Short mmCIF file of C-alpha atoms in Angstrom, two decimals:
data_model
loop_
_atom_site.label_atom_id
_atom_site.label_comp_id
_atom_site.label_asym_id
_atom_site.label_seq_id
_atom_site.Cartn_x
_atom_site.Cartn_y
_atom_site.Cartn_z
CA MET A 1 26.03 12.42 -13.43
CA GLN A 2 27.15 8.78 -13.74
CA GLU A 3 26.27 8.16 -10.09
CA GLU A 4 22.85 9.78 -10.59
CA ALA A 5 22.18 7.66 -13.70
CA LYS A 6 23.23 4.54 -11.82
CA THR A 7 20.84 5.35 -8.95
CA HIS A 8 17.98 6.03 -11.35
CA LYS A 9 18.58 2.67 -13.01
CA GLN A 10 18.66 0.94 -9.63
CA ILE A 11 15.34 2.58 -8.70
CA LEU A 12 13.76 1.57 -11.99
CA LYS A 13 15.14 -1.95 -11.71
CA SER A 14 13.74 -2.54 -8.23
CA THR A 15 10.51 -0.76 -9.18
CA SER A 16 10.14 -2.90 -12.30
CA ILE A 17 10.79 -6.14 -10.38
CA VAL A 18 8.36 -5.46 -7.54
CA GLY A 19 6.01 -3.41 -9.70
CA GLY A 20 5.98 -6.14 -12.34
CA SER A 21 5.01 -8.75 -9.78
CA GLN A 22 2.37 -6.39 -8.41
CA ILE A 23 0.92 -5.78 -11.87
CA ALA A 24 0.87 -9.53 -12.57
CA SER A 25 -0.82 -10.02 -9.19
CA ILE A 26 -3.35 -7.34 -10.06
CA LEU A 27 -4.16 -9.00 -13.39
CA ILE A 28 -4.82 -12.20 -11.48
CA GLY A 29 -6.80 -10.19 -8.93
CA ILE A 30 -8.89 -8.65 -11.71
CA ILE A 31 -10.09 -12.09 -12.71
CA ARG A 32 -10.74 -13.03 -9.08
CA THR A 33 -12.52 -9.75 -8.30
CA LYS A 34 -14.73 -10.01 -11.37
CA VAL A 35 -15.77 -13.56 -10.53
CA VAL A 36 -16.33 -12.65 -6.85
CA ALA A 37 -18.44 -9.63 -7.85
CA VAL A 38 -20.60 -11.82 -10.07
CA LEU A 39 -20.87 -14.68 -7.56
CA LEU A 40 -21.33 -12.63 -4.38
CA GLY A 41 -22.44 -9.17 -5.58
CA PRO A 42 -22.03 -5.93 -3.58
CA VAL A 43 -23.23 -7.68 -0.42
CA GLY A 44 -20.45 -10.28 -0.58
CA ILE A 45 -17.82 -7.64 -1.37
CA GLY A 46 -19.10 -5.67 1.62
CA TYR A 47 -18.79 -8.68 3.96
CA ILE A 48 -15.25 -9.37 2.72
CA GLY A 49 -14.37 -5.73 3.45
CA VAL A 50 -15.78 -5.90 7.00
CA PHE A 51 -13.96 -9.16 7.87
CA GLN A 52 -10.73 -7.81 6.38
CA ASN A 53 -11.13 -4.63 8.38
CA ILE A 54 -11.46 -6.63 11.63
CA ILE A 55 -8.26 -8.56 10.79
CA ASP A 56 -6.39 -5.36 9.93
CA LEU A 57 -7.57 -3.57 13.06
CA VAL A 58 -6.52 -6.34 15.46
CA ARG A 59 -3.25 -6.89 13.61
CA GLN A 60 -2.43 -3.19 13.85
CA VAL A 61 -3.23 -3.10 17.57
CA THR A 62 -1.21 -6.20 18.50
CA GLY A 63 1.56 -6.21 15.87
CA PHE A 64 3.49 -3.19 17.27
CA GLY A 65 4.71 -2.45 13.72
CA ILE A 66 7.30 -5.24 14.06
CA ASN A 67 7.13 -6.41 10.46
CA PHE A 68 7.89 -2.90 9.19
CA SER A 69 10.35 -1.66 11.81
CA GLY A 70 12.09 -5.04 11.53
CA ILE A 71 13.04 -4.12 7.94
CA LYS A 72 15.01 -1.15 9.29
CA ASP A 73 16.86 -3.26 11.87
CA VAL A 74 17.71 -6.00 9.36
CA ALA A 75 18.88 -3.39 6.80
CA GLU A 76 21.10 -1.67 9.38
CA SER A 77 22.56 -5.03 10.46
CA ASN A 78 23.14 -5.97 6.83
CA VAL A 79 25.28 -2.85 6.28
CA THR A 80 27.79 -4.07 8.88
CA ASN A 81 28.10 -7.45 7.11
CA ASP A 82 28.35 -9.00 10.59
CA LYS A 83 26.80 -12.46 10.13
CA LYS A 84 26.12 -12.97 13.83
CA LYS A 85 24.48 -9.58 14.21
CA ILE A 86 22.30 -10.22 11.15
CA SER A 87 21.33 -13.68 12.47
CA LYS A 88 20.50 -12.25 15.89
CA THR A 89 18.28 -9.53 14.40
CA ILE A 90 16.43 -12.01 12.19
CA ARG A 91 15.77 -14.44 15.05
CA ILE A 92 14.44 -11.62 17.23
CA LEU A 93 12.17 -10.48 14.37
CA ARG A 94 10.82 -14.00 13.84
CA ARG A 95 10.11 -14.59 17.53
CA TRP A 96 8.31 -11.28 17.96
CA ALA A 97 6.31 -11.85 14.77
CA PHE A 98 5.10 -15.19 16.13
CA TRP A 99 4.14 -14.06 19.64
CA THR A 100 2.47 -10.83 18.54
CA GLY A 101 0.44 -12.97 16.14
CA VAL A 102 -0.57 -15.26 19.02
CA LEU A 103 -1.60 -12.20 21.04
CA GLY A 104 -3.77 -10.91 18.18
CA THR A 105 -5.50 -14.25 17.73
CA ILE A 106 -6.27 -14.59 21.45
CA LEU A 107 -7.69 -11.05 21.73
CA THR A 108 -9.88 -11.57 18.66
CA ILE A 109 -11.35 -14.74 20.19
CA VAL A 110 -11.94 -13.00 23.52
CA PHE A 111 -13.70 -10.00 21.91
CA CYS A 112 -15.48 -11.89 19.11
CA VAL A 113 -18.97 -10.99 20.35
CA PRO A 114 -18.52 -7.19 20.64
CA LEU A 115 -16.64 -7.19 17.32
CA SER A 116 -19.57 -8.98 15.69
CA GLU A 117 -22.15 -6.69 17.26
CA TYR A 118 -20.39 -3.49 16.25
CA SER A 119 -19.37 -4.69 12.76
CA PHE A 120 -22.59 -6.43 11.73
CA GLY A 121 -25.18 -5.12 14.18
CA ASN A 122 -25.66 -8.52 15.88
CA ASN A 123 -23.65 -11.34 17.46
CA SER A 124 -24.43 -14.00 14.82
CA TYR A 125 -20.99 -13.59 13.23
CA ALA A 126 -19.01 -14.20 16.45
CA LEU A 127 -18.09 -17.79 15.46
CA SER A 128 -16.94 -16.62 12.01
CA ILE A 129 -14.72 -14.02 13.69
CA VAL A 130 -13.25 -16.73 15.95
CA ILE A 131 -12.40 -18.85 12.91
CA VAL A 132 -10.93 -15.96 10.94
CA SER A 133 -8.78 -14.95 13.95
CA ILE A 134 -6.22 -17.67 13.09
CA THR A 135 -5.28 -15.62 10.02
CA ILE A 136 -3.84 -12.94 12.31
CA LEU A 137 -1.15 -15.34 13.58
CA ILE A 138 -0.49 -16.70 10.11
CA ILE A 139 -0.23 -13.24 8.52
CA SER A 140 2.11 -12.07 11.29
CA VAL A 141 4.54 -14.96 10.78
CA SER A 142 4.56 -14.72 6.97
CA GLY A 143 4.92 -10.92 7.24
CA GLY A 144 8.03 -11.38 9.37
CA GLN A 145 9.50 -13.65 6.70
CA LEU A 146 8.89 -11.09 3.95
CA ALA A 147 10.32 -8.32 6.16
CA LEU A 148 13.67 -10.07 6.40
CA LEU A 149 13.73 -10.56 2.60
CA GLN A 150 13.16 -6.84 2.18
CA GLY A 151 15.71 -5.88 4.83
CA LEU A 152 18.32 -8.08 3.13
CA ARG A 153 17.27 -6.46 -0.20
CA LYS A 154 16.37 -9.79 -1.77
CA ILE A 155 13.81 -7.96 -3.88
CA ASN A 156 13.46 -10.65 -6.52
CA LEU A 157 12.45 -13.31 -3.98
CA MET A 158 10.02 -10.95 -2.29
CA ALA A 159 8.41 -10.18 -5.65
CA LYS A 160 8.04 -13.88 -6.43
CA ALA A 161 6.39 -14.53 -3.07
CA THR A 162 3.87 -11.74 -3.80
CA PHE A 163 3.09 -13.02 -7.28
CA TYR A 164 2.65 -16.67 -6.34
CA GLY A 165 0.60 -15.59 -3.32
CA ALA A 166 -1.92 -13.96 -5.68
CA ILE A 167 -2.16 -17.18 -7.69
CA VAL A 168 -2.64 -19.32 -4.58
CA GLY A 169 -5.30 -16.96 -3.22
CA THR A 170 -7.25 -17.12 -6.48
CA VAL A 171 -7.02 -20.90 -6.81
CA ILE A 172 -8.26 -21.33 -3.23
CA THR A 173 -11.05 -18.76 -3.02
CA LEU A 174 -12.88 -19.03 -6.35
CA PRO A 175 -13.99 -22.67 -5.94
CA LEU A 176 -15.09 -21.91 -2.37
CA TYR A 177 -17.19 -18.92 -3.48
CA TRP A 178 -18.63 -20.97 -6.34
CA ILE A 179 -19.69 -23.83 -4.06
CA LEU A 180 -20.47 -22.06 -0.78
CA GLY A 181 -21.26 -18.50 -1.85
CA ILE A 182 -20.95 -16.00 1.02
CA ASP A 183 -20.31 -18.89 3.43
CA GLY A 184 -16.99 -19.47 1.64
CA ILE A 185 -15.57 -16.07 2.65
CA VAL A 186 -14.17 -17.09 6.06
CA PRO A 187 -12.62 -20.45 5.07
CA GLY A 188 -11.23 -18.72 1.95
CA MET A 189 -9.44 -16.14 4.10
CA VAL A 190 -7.93 -18.80 6.37
CA LEU A 191 -6.73 -21.04 3.53
CA THR A 192 -5.34 -18.09 1.56
CA SER A 193 -3.25 -16.96 4.55
CA LEU A 194 -1.92 -20.51 4.97
CA GLY A 195 -0.88 -20.52 1.32
CA ALA A 196 0.95 -17.20 1.80
CA LEU A 197 2.72 -18.62 4.87
CA ALA A 198 3.93 -21.66 2.93
CA LEU A 199 5.29 -19.41 0.17
CA SER A 200 7.08 -17.09 2.63
CA TRP A 201 8.78 -20.11 4.19
CA TRP A 202 9.76 -21.47 0.78
CA PHE A 203 11.43 -18.25 -0.37
CA THR A 204 13.35 -17.76 2.89
CA ARG A 205 14.47 -21.37 3.28
CA ASP A 206 17.93 -20.73 1.78
CA ILE A 207 18.81 -17.83 4.10
CA LYS A 208 21.65 -19.18 6.21
CA LEU A 209 21.84 -17.96 9.80
CA GLU A 210 24.71 -18.20 12.25
CA LYS A 211 23.98 -20.15 15.42
CA VAL A 212 23.24 -17.61 18.16
CA ASP A 213 21.92 -18.18 21.66
CA LEU A 214 19.20 -15.74 22.60
CA SER A 215 17.64 -15.68 26.05
CA PHE A 216 14.12 -14.44 26.72
CA ILE A 217 15.55 -11.17 28.10
CA GLU A 218 17.74 -10.62 25.01
CA THR A 219 14.80 -11.34 22.72
CA PHE A 220 12.60 -8.97 24.68
CA LYS A 221 15.17 -6.14 24.72
CA GLY A 222 16.00 -6.60 21.04
CA GLY A 223 12.32 -6.52 20.14
CA THR A 224 11.60 -3.42 22.20
CA ARG A 225 14.06 -1.50 20.03
CA MET A 226 11.91 -2.41 17.04
CA VAL A 227 8.77 -1.60 19.01
CA ARG A 228 9.92 1.97 19.72
CA LEU A 229 9.76 2.78 16.03
CA GLY A 230 6.97 0.29 15.46
CA PHE A 231 4.84 2.00 18.12
CA PHE A 232 4.21 5.02 15.89
CA ILE A 233 3.70 2.79 12.87
CA THR A 234 1.21 0.78 14.90
CA ILE A 235 -0.73 3.80 16.15
CA THR A 236 -0.77 5.29 12.65
CA GLY A 237 -2.00 2.01 11.17
CA ILE A 238 -4.64 1.65 13.88
CA MET A 239 -5.96 5.12 13.12
CA ALA A 240 -6.19 4.36 9.40
CA THR A 241 -7.95 1.06 10.06
CA ILE A 242 -10.37 2.64 12.55
CA THR A 243 -11.07 5.41 10.05
CA LEU A 244 -12.05 2.88 7.39
CA TYR A 245 -14.06 1.02 10.02
CA PHE A 246 -16.01 4.20 10.83
CA VAL A 247 -16.50 5.00 7.15
CA ARG A 248 -17.96 1.56 6.44
CA SER A 249 -20.18 1.72 9.53
CA PHE A 250 -21.27 5.27 8.61
CA LEU A 251 -22.21 4.19 5.08
CA LEU A 252 -24.07 1.15 6.42
CA LYS A 253 -26.18 3.38 8.69
CA LYS A 254 -26.73 6.16 6.16
CA MET A 255 -27.39 3.84 3.20
CA ASN A 256 -27.01 0.03 3.10
CA ILE A 257 -24.55 -2.86 2.66
CA ASP A 258 -24.58 -2.23 -1.12
CA ALA A 259 -23.07 1.22 -0.50
CA VAL A 260 -20.39 -0.39 1.68
CA GLY A 261 -19.66 -2.79 -1.18
CA CYS A 262 -19.36 0.10 -3.67
CA PHE A 263 -17.02 1.97 -1.31
CA GLN A 264 -14.99 -1.21 -0.85
CA ALA A 265 -14.77 -1.60 -4.63
CA CYS A 266 -13.40 1.88 -5.35
CA TRP A 267 -11.16 1.80 -2.27
CA MET A 268 -9.68 -1.53 -3.40
CA ILE A 269 -8.96 -0.17 -6.88
CA ALA A 270 -7.32 2.99 -5.47
CA THR A 271 -5.21 1.09 -2.92
CA MET A 272 -4.46 -1.70 -5.40
CA TYR A 273 -3.08 0.90 -7.79
CA LEU A 274 -1.16 2.63 -5.01
CA GLY A 275 0.24 -0.74 -3.95
CA VAL A 276 1.92 -1.17 -7.33
CA ILE A 277 3.82 2.09 -6.98
CA LEU A 278 4.37 2.36 -3.23
CA ASN A 279 5.31 -1.28 -2.62
CA ALA A 280 7.70 -1.15 -5.55
CA MET A 281 9.31 2.01 -4.15
CA LEU A 282 9.34 0.79 -0.56
CA ALA A 283 10.99 -2.53 -1.34
CA ASP A 284 14.40 -1.06 -2.13
CA PHE A 285 13.98 2.61 -1.18
CA PHE A 286 13.42 2.19 2.56
CA PRO A 287 16.51 0.00 3.18
CA ARG A 288 18.67 2.34 1.06
CA LEU A 289 17.36 5.43 2.83
CA THR A 290 17.97 3.77 6.20
CA GLU A 291 21.61 3.15 5.31
CA VAL A 292 22.27 6.91 4.75
CA ASN A 293 19.73 8.36 7.20
CA GLU A 294 22.32 10.55 8.99
CA ASP A 295 23.53 12.22 5.79
CA ASN A 296 20.90 14.83 4.86
CA VAL A 297 22.45 15.57 1.48
CA ALA A 298 22.28 11.88 0.53
CA VAL A 299 18.77 11.56 1.99
CA ASN A 300 17.47 14.50 -0.05
CA ARG A 301 19.15 13.23 -3.22
CA LEU A 302 17.58 9.77 -2.81
CA ILE A 303 14.12 11.23 -2.13
CA ASN A 304 14.25 13.45 -5.23
CA GLU A 305 15.48 10.59 -7.41
CA GLN A 306 12.76 8.30 -6.11
CA LEU A 307 10.11 10.99 -6.57
CA GLU A 308 11.20 11.60 -10.17
CA ILE A 309 10.60 7.96 -11.07
CA ALA A 310 7.33 7.92 -9.10
CA PHE A 311 5.97 10.86 -11.12
CA LEU A 312 6.81 9.26 -14.46
CA VAL A 313 5.44 5.83 -13.58
CA ALA A 314 2.42 6.80 -11.45
CA SER A 315 0.95 9.79 -13.28
CA PRO A 316 -0.19 7.89 -16.42
CA MET A 317 -1.87 5.33 -14.13
CA ILE A 318 -3.64 8.04 -12.10
CA ILE A 319 -4.98 9.80 -15.18
CA GLY A 320 -5.85 6.50 -16.87
CA ILE A 321 -8.04 5.47 -13.94
CA ILE A 322 -9.71 8.90 -13.81
CA VAL A 323 -10.72 8.89 -17.49
CA PHE A 324 -11.57 5.18 -17.73
CA ALA A 325 -13.21 4.77 -14.29
CA GLN A 326 -16.60 3.76 -15.72
CA LEU A 327 -15.04 1.05 -17.90
CA ILE A 328 -12.81 -0.15 -15.05
CA ILE A 329 -15.73 -0.51 -12.62
CA LYS A 330 -17.81 -2.42 -15.18
CA VAL A 331 -14.93 -4.72 -16.15
CA LEU A 332 -13.68 -5.39 -12.62
CA TYR A 333 -17.09 -5.56 -10.97
CA SER A 334 -20.47 -5.06 -12.67
CA SER A 335 -23.08 -2.42 -13.46
CA GLU A 336 -24.40 -2.84 -9.90
CA PHE A 337 -21.33 -0.88 -8.70
CA ILE A 338 -22.10 2.20 -10.82
CA LEU A 339 -22.42 4.30 -7.63
CA ALA A 340 -18.66 3.89 -7.10
CA ILE A 341 -17.54 5.66 -10.30
CA PRO A 342 -17.43 9.35 -9.21
CA VAL A 343 -15.98 8.39 -5.82
CA LEU A 344 -13.23 6.37 -7.51
CA GLN A 345 -12.35 9.33 -9.75
CA TRP A 346 -11.91 11.62 -6.75
CA LEU A 347 -10.08 9.02 -4.66
CA ILE A 348 -7.55 8.37 -7.39
CA SER A 349 -7.07 12.11 -7.89
CA GLY A 350 -6.18 12.41 -4.21
CA THR A 351 -3.46 9.79 -4.66
CA PHE A 352 -1.49 12.36 -6.69
CA PHE A 353 -0.77 14.16 -3.41
CA THR A 354 0.05 10.81 -1.78
CA ILE A 355 2.56 9.94 -4.51
CA ILE A 356 4.41 13.22 -3.81
CA SER A 357 4.29 13.05 -0.02
CA TRP A 358 5.04 9.34 0.39
CA PRO A 359 8.80 9.37 -0.47
CA LEU A 360 9.20 12.35 1.86
CA GLY A 361 7.30 10.58 4.63
CA VAL A 362 9.56 7.50 4.45
CA MET A 363 12.33 9.74 5.74
CA PHE A 364 10.56 9.97 9.13
CA LEU A 365 10.88 6.21 9.55
CA ALA A 366 14.44 6.01 8.19
CA LYS A 367 15.48 8.67 10.75
CA SER A 368 13.39 7.05 13.53
CA LYS A 369 11.15 10.13 13.70
CA GLY A 370 7.93 8.16 13.89
CA LEU A 371 6.21 10.88 15.95
CA TYR A 372 6.04 13.06 12.82
CA SER A 373 4.22 10.30 10.92
CA PHE A 374 1.82 9.86 13.83
CA VAL A 375 0.90 13.56 14.07
CA ILE A 376 0.51 14.04 10.31
CA GLU A 377 -1.55 10.89 9.82
CA SER A 378 -3.72 11.91 12.79
CA VAL A 379 -4.53 15.16 11.01
CA TRP A 380 -5.28 13.25 7.78
CA ASN A 381 -7.73 10.89 9.51
CA ILE A 382 -9.48 13.69 11.41
CA VAL A 383 -9.89 15.87 8.31
CA PHE A 384 -11.18 12.93 6.26
CA LEU A 385 -13.81 11.94 8.85
CA VAL A 386 -14.90 15.49 9.73
CA ILE A 387 -15.49 16.50 6.11
CA LEU A 388 -17.29 13.20 5.45
CA TYR A 389 -19.59 13.62 8.47
CA PHE A 390 -20.49 17.28 8.00
CA GLY A 391 -20.55 17.18 4.20
CA TRP A 392 -22.87 14.17 3.88
CA ASN A 393 -26.11 16.15 3.94
CA PHE A 394 -24.80 18.41 1.13
CA TYR A 395 -23.08 15.94 -1.20
CA GLY A 396 -24.18 12.44 -0.18
CA PHE A 397 -22.00 9.46 -1.16
CA LYS A 398 -19.69 11.61 -3.34
CA VAL A 399 -18.37 13.40 -0.26
CA VAL A 400 -16.21 10.32 0.43
CA GLY A 401 -14.09 11.32 -2.58
CA TYR A 402 -14.09 15.05 -1.81
CA SER A 403 -12.96 14.54 1.78
CA TYR A 404 -10.18 12.17 0.68
CA VAL A 405 -8.69 14.70 -1.76
CA LEU A 406 -8.72 17.55 0.78
CA ALA A 407 -7.20 15.34 3.49
CA CYS A 408 -4.40 14.22 1.15
CA ALA A 409 -3.65 17.81 0.13
CA ILE A 410 -3.34 18.91 3.77
CA ARG A 411 -1.14 15.88 4.56
CA PHE A 412 1.21 16.82 1.71
CA ILE A 413 1.63 20.36 3.07
CA LEU A 414 2.45 19.03 6.55
CA VAL A 415 4.88 16.39 5.25
CA TYR A 416 6.74 18.91 3.12
CA GLY A 417 7.03 21.37 5.99
CA SER A 418 8.33 18.65 8.34
CA THR A 419 10.93 17.27 5.93
CA THR A 420 12.15 20.80 5.24
CA TYR A 421 12.62 21.26 8.99
CA LEU A 422 14.34 17.90 9.59
CA SER A 423 16.68 17.74 6.61
CA ASN A 424 16.37 21.07 4.80
CA PHE A 425 14.65 19.21 1.98
CA LYS A 426 14.02 20.99 -1.33
CA PHE A 427 12.37 19.68 -4.46
CA SER A 428 14.72 19.39 -7.42
CA THR A 429 13.99 21.61 -10.43
CA ILE A 430 12.79 18.66 -12.49
CA ASN A 431 10.39 17.52 -9.75
CA LEU A 432 8.91 21.01 -9.51
CA ARG A 433 8.34 20.85 -13.26
CA TYR A 434 6.73 17.40 -12.98
CA THR A 435 4.49 18.59 -10.13
CA PHE A 436 3.16 21.40 -12.32
CA VAL A 437 2.76 19.39 -15.55
CA PHE A 438 1.24 16.23 -14.08
CA GLY A 439 -0.82 18.14 -11.50
CA LEU A 440 -2.36 20.27 -14.27
CA LEU A 441 -3.17 17.16 -16.32
CA VAL A 442 -4.86 15.52 -13.33
CA ILE A 443 -7.01 18.63 -12.78
CA ILE A 444 -7.98 18.78 -16.48
CA ALA A 445 -8.82 15.07 -16.54
CA LEU A 446 -10.99 15.30 -13.41
CA THR A 447 -12.76 18.44 -14.66
CA ASN A 448 -13.37 16.76 -18.00
CA VAL A 449 -15.06 13.63 -16.61
CA THR A 450 -17.02 15.65 -14.04
CA LEU A 451 -18.43 18.47 -16.16
CA LEU A 452 -18.44 17.59 -19.86
CA SER A 453 -20.81 15.45 -21.91
CA ASN A 454 -19.88 12.00 -23.18
CA ASN A 455 -18.72 12.66 -26.79
CA ILE A 456 -16.53 15.64 -25.99
CA GLN A 457 -15.38 13.94 -22.79
CA TYR A 458 -14.06 10.87 -24.61
CA ILE A 459 -12.10 12.93 -27.14
CA ILE A 460 -10.47 15.09 -24.46
CA SER A 461 -9.75 12.00 -22.34
CA LEU A 462 -7.87 10.34 -25.22
CA ILE A 463 -5.88 13.52 -25.88
CA ILE A 464 -4.91 13.81 -22.20
CA MET A 465 -3.86 10.13 -22.09
CA LEU A 466 -1.71 10.52 -25.19
CA ILE A 467 0.00 13.60 -23.74
CA VAL A 468 0.79 12.02 -20.37
CA VAL A 469 1.98 8.70 -21.85
CA ILE A 470 4.23 10.37 -24.43
CA PHE A 471 5.63 12.84 -21.90
CA SER A 472 6.39 10.07 -19.39
CA TYR A 473 7.94 7.81 -22.02
CA ILE A 474 10.24 10.55 -23.36
CA ASN A 475 11.54 11.32 -19.87
CA LEU A 476 11.91 7.65 -18.86
CA ASN A 477 13.79 7.07 -22.10
CA ARG A 478 16.11 9.95 -21.19
CA ILE A 479 16.95 8.15 -17.94
CA MET A 480 17.04 4.54 -19.07
CA ASP A 481 17.47 4.63 -22.89
CA ILE A 482 14.42 2.42 -23.36
CA ASN A 483 14.70 2.72 -27.15
CA GLY A 484 18.24 1.34 -27.06
CA PHE A 485 17.14 -1.52 -24.79
CA ILE A 486 14.28 -2.46 -27.16
CA ASN A 487 16.55 -2.26 -30.24
CA ASN A 488 19.14 -4.51 -28.57
CA LYS A 489 16.46 -7.08 -27.75
CA ILE A 490 15.18 -7.01 -31.35
CA ARG A 491 18.71 -7.45 -32.74
CA LYS A 492 19.40 -10.39 -30.39
CA ASN A 493 16.14 -12.10 -31.37
CA LYS A 494 16.99 -11.72 -35.05
#
């Protein structure tokens, strides 16, 4: 029991550090998003989404998953405490991050015209795509720096880099949007990525490396080991990016750029929320899971412990966004984005399945079973697009949310079946209880905002929020003795 309590505290500590920085970054992002929505409107938000999608797509194609698979290699090297091995792994990671970034930039420049024509319907944005291509190299290099911080489990430094990156991005972009309007989008992206690069260098400057001589052949061979795992990460990421690309293009053809902006708004909120939980879990969870990946008993214990914390932290946020979606959209954006509200409610409901399946899915990468991730994510993307395409004539814009929930539910079933096969995984009794309680509350909350009138809806929403917050707090207090921590702080201040 002492070991279990210690692990829970470690999970909460790393989650609070990274999650805290993410929340602070989100609060900064709220201000930035609100100002951008007012200055640029749905059209500007739509253009930002399209440019970002181009960057993500090319980065996924040319990055080979190095920045993620590199975390695993650095973590495994760190376990041995062999300074030369750690230094060698880090130098290989940095070199591959640089040259894959160069490759991505070159390909973007070469294909700028077709990218412009397919993304915007004409070639007038080709020069803008050429300019924004430099961000691919910059993001690759800074991503490699953050990967080594995560692999070495320097969670505090990684959290600081994320937080200060949000500040830098806001300080850079808002004046540009104020002065240049939509024309400030591209230079804002480039300057923001440069700021993130400077921060990643600053927070890794004190990492001391042993002097190691690495030939081109050694660098290539060392990198290909990362690429083998990174290949499936890359393909999976490419599919997700292409899926979003098709969704935005589909909405543009079926409706207009305003609809793309509304989709971008609710997608950003859903992924921004997910980023708080998943990035916080991933920061310390993936390296720890990698260290014990051959011990199925330890793997299953870590997954269940991580999932327990995820339920207690994530569920109040999921239900809060469902019941306050209208207020959130109006505060973060404006009344012009009202079309996004029901889609946001369904998208965030689907993340309940993602929160359960994600810790299980990390096991595929820790065990170098990337093929499982590839197959399952392929099914998710296909289901999402098929339901969207064939359901449009029946449900219109809302089908985006419906298709997302169904795709996430099917992904969860496949992930659970696969982890059971690979490691004989079983949910702990407490996680089964949490699945039932929180799942029921999500269903009630979604039914409430979908079917009931305003006055009754608000009362039920407040009751649901009180129940989920109190339930989560009681169980977190059981793990961490939050009351004791608060009382100690009060006594010290007195």
